[in-house]
Short mmCIF file of N, CA and C in Angstrom, two decimals:
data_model
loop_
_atom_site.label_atom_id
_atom_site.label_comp_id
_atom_site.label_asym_id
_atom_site.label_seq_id
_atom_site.Cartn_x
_atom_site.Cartn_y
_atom_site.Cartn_z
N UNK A 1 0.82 -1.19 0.00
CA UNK A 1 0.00 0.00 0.00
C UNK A 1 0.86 1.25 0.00
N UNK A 2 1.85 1.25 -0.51
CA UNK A 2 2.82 2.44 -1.11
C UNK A 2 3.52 2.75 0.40
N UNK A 3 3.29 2.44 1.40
CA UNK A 3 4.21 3.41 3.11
C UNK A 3 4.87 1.86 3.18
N UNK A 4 5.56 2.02 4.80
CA UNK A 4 6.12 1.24 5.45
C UNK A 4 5.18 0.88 6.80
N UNK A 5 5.12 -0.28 7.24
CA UNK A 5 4.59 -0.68 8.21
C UNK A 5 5.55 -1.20 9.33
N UNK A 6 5.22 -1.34 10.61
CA UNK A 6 6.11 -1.41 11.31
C UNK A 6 5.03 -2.33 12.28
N UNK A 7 5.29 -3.56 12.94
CA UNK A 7 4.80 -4.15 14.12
C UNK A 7 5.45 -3.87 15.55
N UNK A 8 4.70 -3.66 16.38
CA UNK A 8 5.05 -3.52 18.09
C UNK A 8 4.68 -4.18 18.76
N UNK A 9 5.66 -4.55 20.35
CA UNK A 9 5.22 -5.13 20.98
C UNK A 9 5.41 -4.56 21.94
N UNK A 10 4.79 -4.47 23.40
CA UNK A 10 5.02 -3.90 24.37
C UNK A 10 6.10 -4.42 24.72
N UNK A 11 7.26 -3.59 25.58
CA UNK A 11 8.55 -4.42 26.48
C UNK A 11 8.13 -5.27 27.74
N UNK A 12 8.59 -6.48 27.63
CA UNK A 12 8.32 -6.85 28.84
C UNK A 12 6.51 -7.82 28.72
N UNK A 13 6.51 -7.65 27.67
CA UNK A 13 4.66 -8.12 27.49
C UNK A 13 5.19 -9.57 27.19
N UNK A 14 4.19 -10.71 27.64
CA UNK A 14 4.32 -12.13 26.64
C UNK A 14 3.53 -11.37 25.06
N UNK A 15 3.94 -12.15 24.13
CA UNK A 15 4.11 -11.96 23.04
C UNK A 15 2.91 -12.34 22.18
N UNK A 16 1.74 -11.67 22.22
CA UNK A 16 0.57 -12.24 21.80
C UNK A 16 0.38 -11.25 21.15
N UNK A 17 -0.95 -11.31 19.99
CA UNK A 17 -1.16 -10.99 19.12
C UNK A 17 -2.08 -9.83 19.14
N UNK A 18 -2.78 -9.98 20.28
CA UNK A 18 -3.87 -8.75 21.09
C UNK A 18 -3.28 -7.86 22.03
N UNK A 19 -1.93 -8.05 22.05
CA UNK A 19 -1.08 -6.66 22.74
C UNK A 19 -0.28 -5.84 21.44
N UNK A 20 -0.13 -6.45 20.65
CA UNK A 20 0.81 -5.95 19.09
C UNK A 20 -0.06 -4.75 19.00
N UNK A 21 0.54 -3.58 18.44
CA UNK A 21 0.39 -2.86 17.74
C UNK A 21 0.98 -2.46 16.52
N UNK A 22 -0.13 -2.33 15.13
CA UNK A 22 1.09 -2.48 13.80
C UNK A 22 0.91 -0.96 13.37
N UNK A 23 2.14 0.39 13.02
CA UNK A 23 1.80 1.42 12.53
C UNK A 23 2.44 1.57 11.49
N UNK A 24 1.40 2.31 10.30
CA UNK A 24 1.81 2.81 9.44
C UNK A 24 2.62 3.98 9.01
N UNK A 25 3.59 3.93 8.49
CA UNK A 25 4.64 5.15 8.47
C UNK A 25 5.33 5.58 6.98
N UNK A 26 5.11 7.10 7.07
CA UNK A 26 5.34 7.64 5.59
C UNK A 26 7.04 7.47 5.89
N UNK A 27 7.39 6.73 4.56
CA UNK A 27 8.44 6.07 4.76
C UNK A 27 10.06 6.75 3.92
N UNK A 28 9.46 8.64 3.68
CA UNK A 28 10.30 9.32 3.06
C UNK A 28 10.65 10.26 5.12
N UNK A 29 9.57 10.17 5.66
CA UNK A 29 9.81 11.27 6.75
C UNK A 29 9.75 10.68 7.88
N UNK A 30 9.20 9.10 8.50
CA UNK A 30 9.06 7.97 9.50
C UNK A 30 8.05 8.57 9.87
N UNK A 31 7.21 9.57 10.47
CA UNK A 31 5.97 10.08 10.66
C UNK A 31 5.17 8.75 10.79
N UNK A 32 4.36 8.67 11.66
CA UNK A 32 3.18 7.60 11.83
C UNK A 32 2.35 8.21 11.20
N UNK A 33 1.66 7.30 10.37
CA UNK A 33 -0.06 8.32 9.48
C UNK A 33 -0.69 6.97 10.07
N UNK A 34 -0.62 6.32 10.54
CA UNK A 34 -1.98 5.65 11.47
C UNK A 34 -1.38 4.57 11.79
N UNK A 35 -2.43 3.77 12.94
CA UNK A 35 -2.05 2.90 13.76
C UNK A 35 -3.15 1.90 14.43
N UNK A 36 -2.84 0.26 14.28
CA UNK A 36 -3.92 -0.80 14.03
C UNK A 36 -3.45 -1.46 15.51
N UNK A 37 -3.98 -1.80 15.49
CA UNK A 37 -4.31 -3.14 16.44
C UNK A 37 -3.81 -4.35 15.95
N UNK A 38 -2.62 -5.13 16.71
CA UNK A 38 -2.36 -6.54 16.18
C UNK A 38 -1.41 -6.11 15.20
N UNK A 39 -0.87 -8.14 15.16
CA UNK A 39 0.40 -8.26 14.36
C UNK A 39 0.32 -8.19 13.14
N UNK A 40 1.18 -7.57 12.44
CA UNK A 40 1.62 -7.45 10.51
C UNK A 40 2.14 -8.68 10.29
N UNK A 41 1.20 -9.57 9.32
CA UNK A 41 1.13 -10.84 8.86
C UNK A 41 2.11 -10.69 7.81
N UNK A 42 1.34 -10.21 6.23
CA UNK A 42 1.82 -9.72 4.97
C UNK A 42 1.38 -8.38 4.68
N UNK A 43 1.98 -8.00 4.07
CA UNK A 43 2.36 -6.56 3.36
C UNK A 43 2.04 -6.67 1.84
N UNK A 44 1.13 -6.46 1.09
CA UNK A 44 1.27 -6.56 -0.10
C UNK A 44 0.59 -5.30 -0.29
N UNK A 45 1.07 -5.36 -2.27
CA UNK A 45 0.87 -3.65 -2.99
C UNK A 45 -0.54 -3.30 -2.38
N UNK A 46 -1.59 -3.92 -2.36
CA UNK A 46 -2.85 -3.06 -2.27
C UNK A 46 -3.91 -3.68 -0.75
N UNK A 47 -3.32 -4.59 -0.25
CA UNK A 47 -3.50 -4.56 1.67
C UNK A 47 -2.61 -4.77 2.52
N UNK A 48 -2.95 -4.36 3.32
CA UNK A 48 -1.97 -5.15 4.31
C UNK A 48 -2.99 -6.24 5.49
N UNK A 49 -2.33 -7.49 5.80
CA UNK A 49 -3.14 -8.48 6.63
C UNK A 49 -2.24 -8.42 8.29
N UNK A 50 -3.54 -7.87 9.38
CA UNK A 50 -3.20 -7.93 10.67
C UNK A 50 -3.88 -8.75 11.43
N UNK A 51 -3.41 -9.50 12.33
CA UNK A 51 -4.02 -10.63 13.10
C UNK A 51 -4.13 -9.92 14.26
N UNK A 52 -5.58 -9.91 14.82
CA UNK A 52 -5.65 -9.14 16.57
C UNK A 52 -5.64 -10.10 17.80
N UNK A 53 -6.40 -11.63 17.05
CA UNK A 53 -6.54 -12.87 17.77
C UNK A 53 -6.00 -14.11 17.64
N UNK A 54 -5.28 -14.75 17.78
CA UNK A 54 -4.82 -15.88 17.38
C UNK A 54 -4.60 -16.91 18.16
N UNK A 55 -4.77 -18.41 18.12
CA UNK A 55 -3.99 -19.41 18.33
C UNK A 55 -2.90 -19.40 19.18
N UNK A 56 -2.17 -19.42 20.04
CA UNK A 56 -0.52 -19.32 20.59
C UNK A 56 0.33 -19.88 19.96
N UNK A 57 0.46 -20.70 19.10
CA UNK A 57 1.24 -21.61 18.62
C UNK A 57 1.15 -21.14 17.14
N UNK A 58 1.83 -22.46 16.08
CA UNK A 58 2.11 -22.46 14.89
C UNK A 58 2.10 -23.46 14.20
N UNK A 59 2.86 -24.14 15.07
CA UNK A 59 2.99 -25.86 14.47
C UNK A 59 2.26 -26.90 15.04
N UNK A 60 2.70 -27.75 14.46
CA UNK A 60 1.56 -29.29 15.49
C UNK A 60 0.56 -28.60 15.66
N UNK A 61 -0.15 -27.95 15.01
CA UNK A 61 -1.62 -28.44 15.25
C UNK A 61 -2.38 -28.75 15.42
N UNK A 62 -3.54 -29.27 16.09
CA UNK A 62 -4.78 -29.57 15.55
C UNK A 62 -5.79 -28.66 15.07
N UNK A 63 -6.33 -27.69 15.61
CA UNK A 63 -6.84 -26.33 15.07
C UNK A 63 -5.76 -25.37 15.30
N UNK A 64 -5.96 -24.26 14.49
CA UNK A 64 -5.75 -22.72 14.55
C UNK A 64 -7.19 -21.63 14.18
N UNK A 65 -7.14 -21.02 14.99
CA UNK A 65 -8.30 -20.33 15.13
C UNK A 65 -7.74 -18.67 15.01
N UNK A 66 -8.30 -17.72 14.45
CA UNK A 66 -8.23 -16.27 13.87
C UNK A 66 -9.05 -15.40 13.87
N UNK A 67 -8.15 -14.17 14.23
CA UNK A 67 -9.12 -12.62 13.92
C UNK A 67 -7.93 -11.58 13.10
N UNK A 68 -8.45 -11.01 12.11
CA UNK A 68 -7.92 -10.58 11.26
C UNK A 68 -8.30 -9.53 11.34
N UNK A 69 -8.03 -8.30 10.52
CA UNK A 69 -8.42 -7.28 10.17
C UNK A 69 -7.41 -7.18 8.50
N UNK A 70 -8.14 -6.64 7.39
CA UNK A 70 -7.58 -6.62 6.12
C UNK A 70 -7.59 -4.59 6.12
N UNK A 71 -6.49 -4.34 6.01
CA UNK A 71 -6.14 -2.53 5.43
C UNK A 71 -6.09 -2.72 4.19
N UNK A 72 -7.06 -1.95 3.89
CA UNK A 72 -7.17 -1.44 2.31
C UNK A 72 -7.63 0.41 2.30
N UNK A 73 -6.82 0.11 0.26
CA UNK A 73 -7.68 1.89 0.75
C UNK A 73 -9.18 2.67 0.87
N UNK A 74 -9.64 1.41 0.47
CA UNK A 74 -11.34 1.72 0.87
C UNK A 74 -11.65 1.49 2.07
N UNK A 75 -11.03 0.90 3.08
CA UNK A 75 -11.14 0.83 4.23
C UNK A 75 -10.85 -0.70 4.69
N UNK A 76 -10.89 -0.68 6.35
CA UNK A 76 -10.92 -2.32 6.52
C UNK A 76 -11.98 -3.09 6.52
N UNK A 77 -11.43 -4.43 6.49
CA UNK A 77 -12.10 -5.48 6.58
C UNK A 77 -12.15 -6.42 7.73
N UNK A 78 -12.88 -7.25 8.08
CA UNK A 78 -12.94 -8.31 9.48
C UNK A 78 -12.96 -9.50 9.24
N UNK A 79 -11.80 -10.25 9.28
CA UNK A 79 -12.24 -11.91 8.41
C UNK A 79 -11.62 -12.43 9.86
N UNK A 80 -12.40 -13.65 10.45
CA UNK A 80 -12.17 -14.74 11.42
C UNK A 80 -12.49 -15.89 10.70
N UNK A 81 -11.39 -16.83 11.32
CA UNK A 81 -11.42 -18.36 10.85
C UNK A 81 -10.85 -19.30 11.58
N UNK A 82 -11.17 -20.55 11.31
CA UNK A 82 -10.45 -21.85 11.97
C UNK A 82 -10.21 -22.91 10.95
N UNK A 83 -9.11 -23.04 11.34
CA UNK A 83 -8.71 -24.22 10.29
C UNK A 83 -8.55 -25.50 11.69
N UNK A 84 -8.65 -26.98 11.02
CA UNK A 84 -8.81 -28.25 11.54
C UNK A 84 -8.06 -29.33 10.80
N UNK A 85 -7.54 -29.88 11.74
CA UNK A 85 -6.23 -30.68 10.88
C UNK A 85 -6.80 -31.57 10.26
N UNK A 86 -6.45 -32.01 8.89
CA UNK A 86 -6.87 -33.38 7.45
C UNK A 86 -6.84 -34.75 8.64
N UNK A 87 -7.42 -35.15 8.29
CA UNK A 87 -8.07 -36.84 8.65
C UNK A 87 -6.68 -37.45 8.20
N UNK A 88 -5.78 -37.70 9.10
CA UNK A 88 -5.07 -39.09 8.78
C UNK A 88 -3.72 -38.46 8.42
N UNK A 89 -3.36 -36.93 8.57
CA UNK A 89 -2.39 -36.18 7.89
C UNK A 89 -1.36 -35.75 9.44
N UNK A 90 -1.93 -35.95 10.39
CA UNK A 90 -0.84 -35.54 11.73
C UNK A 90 -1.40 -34.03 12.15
N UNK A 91 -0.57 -33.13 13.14
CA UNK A 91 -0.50 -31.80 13.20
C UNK A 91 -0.07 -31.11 12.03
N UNK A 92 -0.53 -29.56 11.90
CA UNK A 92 -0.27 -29.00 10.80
C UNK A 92 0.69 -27.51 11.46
N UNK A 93 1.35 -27.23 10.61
CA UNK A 93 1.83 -25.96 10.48
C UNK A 93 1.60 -24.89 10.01
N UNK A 94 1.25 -23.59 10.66
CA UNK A 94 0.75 -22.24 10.02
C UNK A 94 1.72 -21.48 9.18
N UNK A 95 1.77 -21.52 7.52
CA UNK A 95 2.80 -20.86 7.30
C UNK A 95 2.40 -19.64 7.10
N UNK A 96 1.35 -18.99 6.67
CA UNK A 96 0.87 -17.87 6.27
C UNK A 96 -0.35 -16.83 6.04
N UNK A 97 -0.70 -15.87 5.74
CA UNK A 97 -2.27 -15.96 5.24
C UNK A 97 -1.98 -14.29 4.30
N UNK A 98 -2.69 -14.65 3.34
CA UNK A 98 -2.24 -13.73 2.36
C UNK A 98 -3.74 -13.45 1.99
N UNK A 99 -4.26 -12.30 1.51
CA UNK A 99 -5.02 -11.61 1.50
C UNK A 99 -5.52 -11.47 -0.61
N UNK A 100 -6.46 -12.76 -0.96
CA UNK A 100 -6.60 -12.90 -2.54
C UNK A 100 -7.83 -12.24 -2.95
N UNK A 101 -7.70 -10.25 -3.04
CA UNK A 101 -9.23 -9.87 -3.96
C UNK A 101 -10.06 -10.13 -2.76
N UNK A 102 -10.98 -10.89 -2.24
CA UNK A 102 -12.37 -10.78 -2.00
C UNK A 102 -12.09 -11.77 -0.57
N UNK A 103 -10.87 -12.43 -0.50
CA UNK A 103 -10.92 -13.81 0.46
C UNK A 103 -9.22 -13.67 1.06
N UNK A 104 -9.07 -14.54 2.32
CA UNK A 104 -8.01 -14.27 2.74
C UNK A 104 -7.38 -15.97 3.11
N UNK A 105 -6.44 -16.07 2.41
CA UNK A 105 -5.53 -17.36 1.82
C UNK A 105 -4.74 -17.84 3.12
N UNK A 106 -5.74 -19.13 3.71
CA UNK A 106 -4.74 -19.60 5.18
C UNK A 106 -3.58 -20.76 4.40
N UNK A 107 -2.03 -20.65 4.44
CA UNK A 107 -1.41 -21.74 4.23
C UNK A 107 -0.78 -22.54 5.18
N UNK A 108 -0.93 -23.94 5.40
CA UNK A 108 -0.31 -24.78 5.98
C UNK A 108 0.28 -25.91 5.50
N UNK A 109 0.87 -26.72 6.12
CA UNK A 109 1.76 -28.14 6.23
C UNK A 109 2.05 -28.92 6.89
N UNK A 110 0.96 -30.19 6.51
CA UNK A 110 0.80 -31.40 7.68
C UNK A 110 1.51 -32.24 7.00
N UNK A 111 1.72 -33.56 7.38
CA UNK A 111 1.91 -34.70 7.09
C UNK A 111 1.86 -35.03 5.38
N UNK A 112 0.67 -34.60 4.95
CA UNK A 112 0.42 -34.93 3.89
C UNK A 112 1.00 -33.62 2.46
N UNK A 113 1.23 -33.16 3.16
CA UNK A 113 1.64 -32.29 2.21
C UNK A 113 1.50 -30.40 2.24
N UNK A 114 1.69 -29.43 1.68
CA UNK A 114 0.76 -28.49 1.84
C UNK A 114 -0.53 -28.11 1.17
N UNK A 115 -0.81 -27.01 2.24
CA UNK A 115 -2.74 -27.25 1.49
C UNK A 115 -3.36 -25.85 1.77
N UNK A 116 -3.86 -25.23 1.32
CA UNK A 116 -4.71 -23.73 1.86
C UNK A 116 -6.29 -23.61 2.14
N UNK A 117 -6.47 -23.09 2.75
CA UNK A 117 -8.18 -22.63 3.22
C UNK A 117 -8.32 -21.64 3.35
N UNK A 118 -9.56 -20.92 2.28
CA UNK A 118 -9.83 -19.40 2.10
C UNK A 118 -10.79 -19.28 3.14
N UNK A 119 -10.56 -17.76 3.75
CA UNK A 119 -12.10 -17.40 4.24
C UNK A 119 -12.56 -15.86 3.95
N UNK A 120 -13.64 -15.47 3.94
CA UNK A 120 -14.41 -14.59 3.46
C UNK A 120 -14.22 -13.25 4.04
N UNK A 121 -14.33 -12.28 3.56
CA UNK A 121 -14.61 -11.06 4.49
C UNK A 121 -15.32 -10.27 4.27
N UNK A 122 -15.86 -10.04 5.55
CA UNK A 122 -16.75 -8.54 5.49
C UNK A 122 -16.38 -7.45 5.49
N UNK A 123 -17.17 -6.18 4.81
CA UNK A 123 -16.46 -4.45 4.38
C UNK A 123 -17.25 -4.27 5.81
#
């Protein structure tokens, strides 16, 4: 989205995703021009994806469960989800979640291989 983003954590805080603060910063002068709630996932040209709720973990799996918020320049978005580990595939690993047009792209890697699960969002 053309600036620089920057994630925070309080000093001294355990390291969760509902104490993060992520700010946006004009990235010719460092100036903050605004400031979100939660961790900076991905950064791409036209959103950026922040998690406010999450899971504690990453790996070994059995669920991962989510609260998102999507920055765009029409404004944000609110996508929550849970993913549930494949039948017969082990724990899974959270590698990512990337933000595709209209839906927001969960990637992982169990046993069986890797695999993604979209979920929806509301304006």
């Amino acid at each position: 989205m053309g600036q620089l983003w920057v994630s925070l954590c309080p000093t001294g805080s355990v390291i969760a995703a509902s104490t993060r603060e992520t700010w946006q910063l004009n990235p010719d002068t460092g100036a903050r021009l605004n400031s979100w709630p939660g961790e900076l996932w991905t950064a791409q040209p036209d959103a950026v994806v922040l998690v406010t709720e999450r899971s504690s973990s990453f790996d070994a799996l059995d669920v991962f469960t989510f609260q998102a918020t999507i920055v765009q320049p029409a404004g944000p978005r609110a996508v929550t989800g849970q993913l549930s580990a494949r039948p017969n595939c082990g724990g899974f690993d959270v590698l990512g979640l990337r933000w595709m047009g209209e839906t927001l792209r969960l990637s992982a890697h169990d046993g069986c291989g890797l695999w993604t699960k979209t979920f929806g969002g509301a304006p």
